[in-house]
Amino acid sequence: MTVIFSKKCELALQAVLYLSVNKDKNFFSASGISEQIKMPKEFIAKILQSLVSHGIVVSKKGKTGGFNINKPLNEIRLIDIVAAVDGLEIFHKCVLGFEGCNVEQPCPLHNKWGKLRDMTYNMLSEETLLDILDKTEEKIKSINPANI
Amino acid sequence: MTVIFSKKCELALQAVLYLSVNKDKNFFSASGISEQIKMPKEFIAKILQSLVSHGIVVSKKGKTGGFNINKPLNEIRLIDIVAAVDGLEIFHKCVLGFEGCNVEQPCPLHNKWGKLRDMTYNMLSEETLLDILDKTEEKIKSINPANI
DNA sequence: TAAAAATCAGATATTTATGTCTGATAAAAC
DNA sequence: GTTTTATCAGACATAAATATCTGATTTTTA
Ligand code: SF4
Ligand code: SF4
């Protein structure tokens, strides 16, 4: 069954990673971010607004306003962003959707899929934004050296 | 990025697994299958028709018509069904979609996601319908003992 | 205090995925 | 040969995901 994550979530991750390398600078406007990650600014704004309501991002209105990360980088895991945008339902759902499943008579995919699904979950939970900051910086810099 | 497989594909897998345990019996009509796997028969029909065009399923018109598996069970892998319905694009795509990626400067997820993606692909490629037939029979029987 | 530049909330629009219908054709049973 | 029952092809309908717009509010700058 279905998704690792949606496009919305992909965007959210990109935006947050982008913000994470600039956390100590000023707030970044939706349009500024949208130039960097090449996505419609209205959509970015919308997504970031929802991350604000989840406490991951903080926003500031007005002329010098924009968005920034709301917590220390070591307190935000990738899975937190996925959870905020897509929810965690996927990580509890089965692959095939046959009815009447029970542990004694799983379908051929139950165990194997379950393992992969858990590994994916763990991968996203393992590291905080701080842990991957170096790699993220490299990446963001390679997109536009002016970013850092 | 995105999907392991779509609902269409989930349904296709269910339908093919159902057919696989009854391969040596007569053709099964879309409505018969839809009763078992609880999905609209028109949708089932549509999906099976596309599997017909991919050579995985064979159909027969007319009064005793319906669908059946077209090849020996050891020649059909789960990935073949996924490929027919959803395509394999997902297994070649990146997670985050940042631009300008190269092997030297991958983003934090590139390697880890790549591994999981490959494992998923391998899992679906590993076994043929024949290999999992026993487990499939158990599962189908548990849904409705009359099925086998 | 007025102008500029940003978020915010919610409505609206577009696109894609999912699901349904209709009429034509084919095969079996009578 | 006629009736029944199935697939088939393609149009159509609905739902969900993605994307855009609009007007209000907030804050800074001048
Ligand atoms: S056995 Fe597991 S994977 Fe298979 S249909 Fe049931 S819950 Fe889903
Ligand atoms: S480094 Fe890899 S995972 Fe990251 S954005 Fe590029 S291709 Fe995708």
XYZ file of C-alpha atoms (C1' of nucleotides) and ligand atoms in Angstrom:
372
model
C 0.000 0.000 0.000
C 0.851 3.457 -1.086
C 3.047 6.268 -0.175
C 6.372 6.881 1.410
C 5.526 10.497 1.229
C 3.518 12.936 -0.814
C 4.803 15.745 -2.956
C 3.667 18.179 -0.297
C 5.864 16.331 2.144
C 8.803 16.286 -0.218
C 8.476 20.031 -0.506
C 8.179 20.457 3.219
C 11.365 18.485 3.731
C 13.189 20.549 1.139
C 12.012 23.789 2.671
C 12.915 22.775 6.201
C 16.336 21.538 5.152
C 16.848 24.834 3.415
C 15.871 26.752 6.527
C 17.987 24.527 8.744
C 21.232 25.675 7.164
C 20.251 29.288 7.722
C 18.683 29.002 11.116
C 20.798 31.692 12.740
C 20.110 34.205 10.015
C 16.979 36.248 9.549
C 13.566 35.008 8.624
C 13.128 33.781 5.063
C 10.108 34.786 3.037
C 8.044 32.245 1.137
C 9.031 33.851 -2.125
C 12.712 33.733 -1.224
C 12.492 30.046 -0.452
C 10.451 29.382 -3.558
C 13.172 30.863 -5.736
C 15.679 28.458 -4.272
C 13.691 25.270 -4.373
C 11.750 26.155 -7.507
C 8.252 25.701 -6.266
C 5.236 28.026 -6.339
C 5.538 30.388 -3.405
C 1.865 30.151 -2.517
C 2.207 26.427 -2.101
C 5.351 26.778 -0.033
C 3.638 29.358 2.117
C 0.699 27.053 2.676
C 2.896 24.134 3.667
C 5.072 26.193 5.954
C 1.968 27.614 7.586
C 0.933 24.119 8.503
C 4.379 23.410 9.896
C 3.990 26.557 11.984
C 0.842 25.117 13.507
C 2.807 21.961 14.296
C 5.472 23.954 16.071
C 8.296 22.980 13.742
C 8.555 26.324 12.028
C 7.976 29.804 13.349
C 6.733 32.723 11.303
C 6.845 36.450 11.565
C 4.530 38.818 9.774
C 5.356 42.196 8.369
C 8.035 43.699 6.266
C 11.017 41.723 7.516
C 8.899 38.700 8.192
C 9.091 35.162 6.914
C 9.752 31.685 8.247
C 12.425 30.063 10.327
C 13.014 26.863 12.275
C 11.363 26.956 15.684
C 13.445 24.516 17.701
C 17.027 23.518 18.179
C 18.049 21.412 15.184
C 18.765 18.405 17.363
C 15.125 18.301 18.381
C 13.697 17.900 14.891
C 13.769 14.552 13.140
C 12.809 14.014 9.524
C 9.947 11.826 10.682
C 8.522 14.796 12.591
C 8.090 16.655 9.336
C 6.603 13.623 7.619
C 4.236 13.153 10.549
C 3.149 16.795 10.427
C 2.444 16.809 6.708
C 1.318 13.290 5.811
C 0.708 11.666 9.146
C 2.098 8.309 10.208
C -0.768 6.121 9.094
C 1.267 4.648 6.254
C 3.677 3.125 8.696
C 0.912 1.133 10.300
C -0.879 -0.005 7.193
C -0.548 -3.239 5.284
C 0.629 -3.580 1.707
C -2.125 -5.546 0.094
C -5.254 -4.758 2.005
C -6.710 -8.236 2.108
C -9.441 -8.497 4.646
C -9.426 -10.489 7.859
C -5.725 -10.579 8.433
C -4.210 -12.048 11.512
C -0.731 -12.868 12.622
C -1.162 -16.609 12.117
C -2.054 -16.327 8.460
C -0.250 -13.412 6.958
C -0.096 -13.022 3.221
C 3.220 -13.500 1.490
C 4.161 -9.845 1.776
C 3.219 -9.179 5.353
C 6.526 -9.914 7.014
C 8.808 -8.747 4.275
C 6.936 -5.526 3.715
C 6.656 -4.968 7.431
C 10.424 -5.109 7.778
C 11.044 -2.651 4.978
C 8.402 -0.312 6.286
C 9.974 -0.346 9.733
C 13.396 0.281 8.279
C 12.039 3.264 6.409
C 10.475 4.576 9.573
C 13.703 4.087 11.472
C 15.709 5.769 8.769
C 13.526 8.849 9.029
C 13.553 8.775 12.835
C 17.203 8.095 13.329
C 18.745 11.413 12.689
C 17.912 14.953 13.648
C 18.394 17.947 11.415
C 21.555 18.657 13.384
C 23.001 15.237 12.645
C 22.696 15.722 8.925
C 23.471 19.430 8.888
C 26.891 19.032 7.271
C 25.543 17.015 4.397
C 22.595 19.332 4.034
C 24.900 22.325 3.831
C 26.914 20.689 1.068
C 23.772 20.005 -0.838
C 22.260 23.457 -0.451
C 25.561 25.045 -1.310
C 25.784 22.983 -4.486
C 22.433 24.376 -5.553
C 23.465 27.944 -4.941
C 26.786 28.848 -3.307
C 25.319 32.130 -2.134
C 23.056 30.289 0.244
C 25.525 29.761 3.006
C 9.381 10.544 -3.258
C 6.021 8.985 -3.416
C 4.516 5.675 -3.985
C 5.392 2.096 -3.406
C 2.276 1.280 -5.270
C -1.116 2.724 -6.063
C -4.490 1.391 -5.051
C -4.954 0.150 -8.590
C -1.806 -1.860 -8.152
C -2.849 -3.170 -4.767
C -6.044 -4.386 -6.366
C -4.201 -5.908 -9.282
C -1.985 -7.835 -6.897
C -4.965 -9.070 -4.925
C -6.769 -10.160 -8.059
C -3.767 -11.950 -9.507
C -3.035 -13.709 -6.243
C -6.647 -14.803 -6.153
C -6.438 -16.146 -9.691
C -3.133 -17.831 -8.982
C -4.625 -20.230 -6.476
C -7.295 -21.220 -8.973
C -5.211 -21.309 -12.092
C -6.169 -24.840 -13.110
C -9.859 -24.202 -12.704
C -12.092 -22.363 -15.129
C -12.033 -18.697 -15.989
C -13.225 -16.322 -13.313
C -15.538 -13.454 -14.166
C -14.837 -9.922 -12.987
C -17.973 -10.016 -10.870
C -16.956 -13.290 -9.251
C -13.570 -11.884 -8.327
C -15.101 -8.646 -7.118
C -17.274 -10.545 -4.661
C -14.219 -12.144 -3.149
C -11.953 -9.156 -2.907
C -14.731 -6.667 -2.285
C -14.011 -4.188 -4.985
C -16.221 -2.721 -7.714
C -16.352 -5.183 -10.557
C -16.005 -2.521 -13.251
C -12.757 -1.401 -11.714
C -11.489 -4.964 -11.431
C -12.442 -5.584 -15.035
C -10.577 -2.515 -16.146
C -7.436 -3.435 -14.280
C -7.491 -7.035 -15.442
C -7.977 -5.858 -18.998
C -4.756 -3.917 -18.735
C -3.003 -6.974 -17.343
C -4.316 -8.887 -20.351
C -2.592 -6.418 -22.635
C 0.602 -6.976 -20.666
C 0.352 -10.719 -21.142
C 0.049 -11.544 -17.464
C -3.615 -12.460 -17.567
C -5.666 -14.067 -20.308
C -9.342 -13.421 -20.898
C -12.162 -15.238 -22.582
C -15.360 -13.614 -23.777
C -18.802 -15.099 -23.739
C -20.958 -17.064 -21.399
C -18.301 -19.086 -19.609
C -15.739 -16.365 -20.025
C -13.651 -14.465 -17.546
C -10.020 -14.094 -16.581
C -7.193 -16.424 -15.733
C -3.428 -16.373 -15.349
C -1.660 -16.529 -18.682
C 1.710 -18.019 -17.806
C 3.185 -20.664 -15.587
C 3.197 -19.315 -12.040
C 6.966 -19.534 -11.821
C 7.243 -17.014 -14.630
C 5.346 -14.218 -12.907
C 6.983 -12.096 -10.242
C 5.188 -9.550 -8.100
C 7.305 -6.831 -9.662
C 5.903 -7.763 -13.071
C 2.448 -6.811 -11.890
C 3.688 -3.606 -10.288
C 5.533 -2.755 -13.509
C 2.438 -3.383 -15.612
C 0.136 -1.260 -13.485
C 2.284 1.528 -12.040
C 5.501 1.294 -13.995
C 8.959 1.147 -12.482
C 9.733 4.841 -12.488
C 9.480 5.042 -8.714
C 12.389 2.710 -8.307
C 14.623 5.069 -10.210
C 13.526 8.309 -8.625
C 15.028 10.189 -5.723
C 13.327 10.935 -2.441
C 13.674 14.645 -2.109
C 13.820 16.001 -5.607
C 16.502 18.599 -5.069
C 17.922 19.777 -8.323
C 21.404 19.253 -9.654
C 22.257 16.081 -7.802
C 25.410 14.176 -8.396
C 27.116 11.281 -6.734
C 29.721 13.462 -5.054
C 27.202 15.638 -3.271
C 24.182 13.598 -2.414
C 21.689 14.896 0.086
C 21.435 13.216 3.470
C 18.820 10.785 2.287
C 20.278 9.715 -1.007
C 22.188 6.664 0.102
C 19.884 5.480 2.818
C 16.777 5.862 0.719
C 18.492 4.275 -2.241
C 19.201 1.167 -0.202
C 15.649 0.829 1.032
C 14.266 1.406 -2.421
C 16.496 -1.295 -3.840
C 15.512 -3.689 -1.088
C 11.874 -3.070 -1.865
C 12.513 -3.716 -5.520
C 14.373 -6.899 -4.712
C 11.655 -8.067 -2.387
C 9.104 -7.740 -5.156
C 11.402 -9.344 -7.710
C 12.643 -12.175 -5.591
C 9.773 -14.546 -5.659
C 7.413 -15.803 -8.306
C 3.749 -16.499 -7.779
C 4.700 -20.163 -7.557
C 7.145 -19.565 -4.729
C 4.522 -17.919 -2.577
C 1.629 -20.114 -3.662
C 1.344 -21.986 -0.371
C 1.112 -18.818 1.660
C -1.271 -17.297 -0.836
C -3.545 -20.329 -0.600
C -3.646 -20.060 3.182
C -4.551 -16.411 2.919
C -7.240 -16.854 0.290
C -8.673 -19.806 2.169
C -8.882 -17.742 5.338
C -10.966 -15.183 3.497
C -13.349 -17.794 2.188
C -12.765 -21.527 2.657
C -14.853 -22.266 -0.415
C -12.225 -20.692 -2.598
C -9.897 -23.625 -2.810
C 0.630 58.179 10.066
C 1.077 56.234 5.514
C 3.256 52.937 2.434
C 5.441 48.560 1.712
C 6.051 43.805 2.417
C 5.205 39.929 4.642
C 1.986 36.057 6.773
C -2.708 34.158 7.295
C -7.252 32.069 6.368
C -10.168 30.395 3.441
C -12.180 30.057 -1.105
C -11.373 28.563 -5.642
C -9.120 26.247 -9.643
C -6.657 22.626 -11.838
C -4.869 18.138 -12.346
C -4.503 13.395 -11.408
C -6.276 9.144 -9.504
C -10.096 6.449 -8.783
C -14.419 4.679 -10.004
C -18.776 4.069 -13.203
C -21.496 3.655 -17.319
C -22.793 2.464 -22.104
C -22.933 0.157 -26.265
C -20.422 -3.173 -29.148
C -18.714 -7.748 -29.703
C -17.923 -12.593 -28.767
C -18.902 -17.282 -27.098
C -21.832 -20.783 -24.989
C -26.321 -22.810 -24.079
C -30.649 -23.680 -25.515
C -30.704 -18.693 -34.721
C -31.852 -16.493 -30.435
C -30.839 -15.572 -25.715
C -27.722 -15.096 -22.126
C -23.535 -13.667 -20.161
C -19.171 -12.490 -20.451
C -15.131 -9.137 -22.096
C -13.807 -4.840 -24.396
C -13.116 0.068 -25.572
C -13.759 4.335 -24.593
C -16.477 7.958 -22.711
C -17.958 9.828 -18.461
C -18.205 11.000 -13.223
C -16.423 11.640 -8.775
C -12.930 12.236 -5.324
C -8.508 13.488 -3.789
C -4.240 15.817 -4.309
C -1.971 19.710 -5.859
C -1.808 24.521 -6.917
C -3.560 29.455 -7.102
C -5.997 33.542 -5.804
C -8.021 37.160 -2.839
C -8.581 40.120 0.822
C -7.424 40.879 5.647
C -3.989 41.574 9.118
C 0.515 42.499 10.979
C 4.948 44.704 11.222
C 8.709 47.586 9.600
C 10.345 51.534 7.363
C 10.091 56.103 5.997
S -1.293 -10.464 5.704
Fe -0.429 -8.482 6.210
S 0.285 -7.585 4.266
Fe -1.035 -9.312 3.771
S -3.027 -8.367 3.430
Fe -2.967 -9.002 5.598
S -2.213 -7.250 6.760
Fe -1.819 -6.867 4.568
S 20.977 13.678 -3.341
Fe 19.786 11.908 -4.004
S 18.022 11.790 -2.629
Fe 18.938 13.802 -2.373
S 17.766 15.124 -3.744
Fe 19.561 14.418 -4.909
S 18.944 12.533 -5.967
Fe 17.377 13.003 -4.406
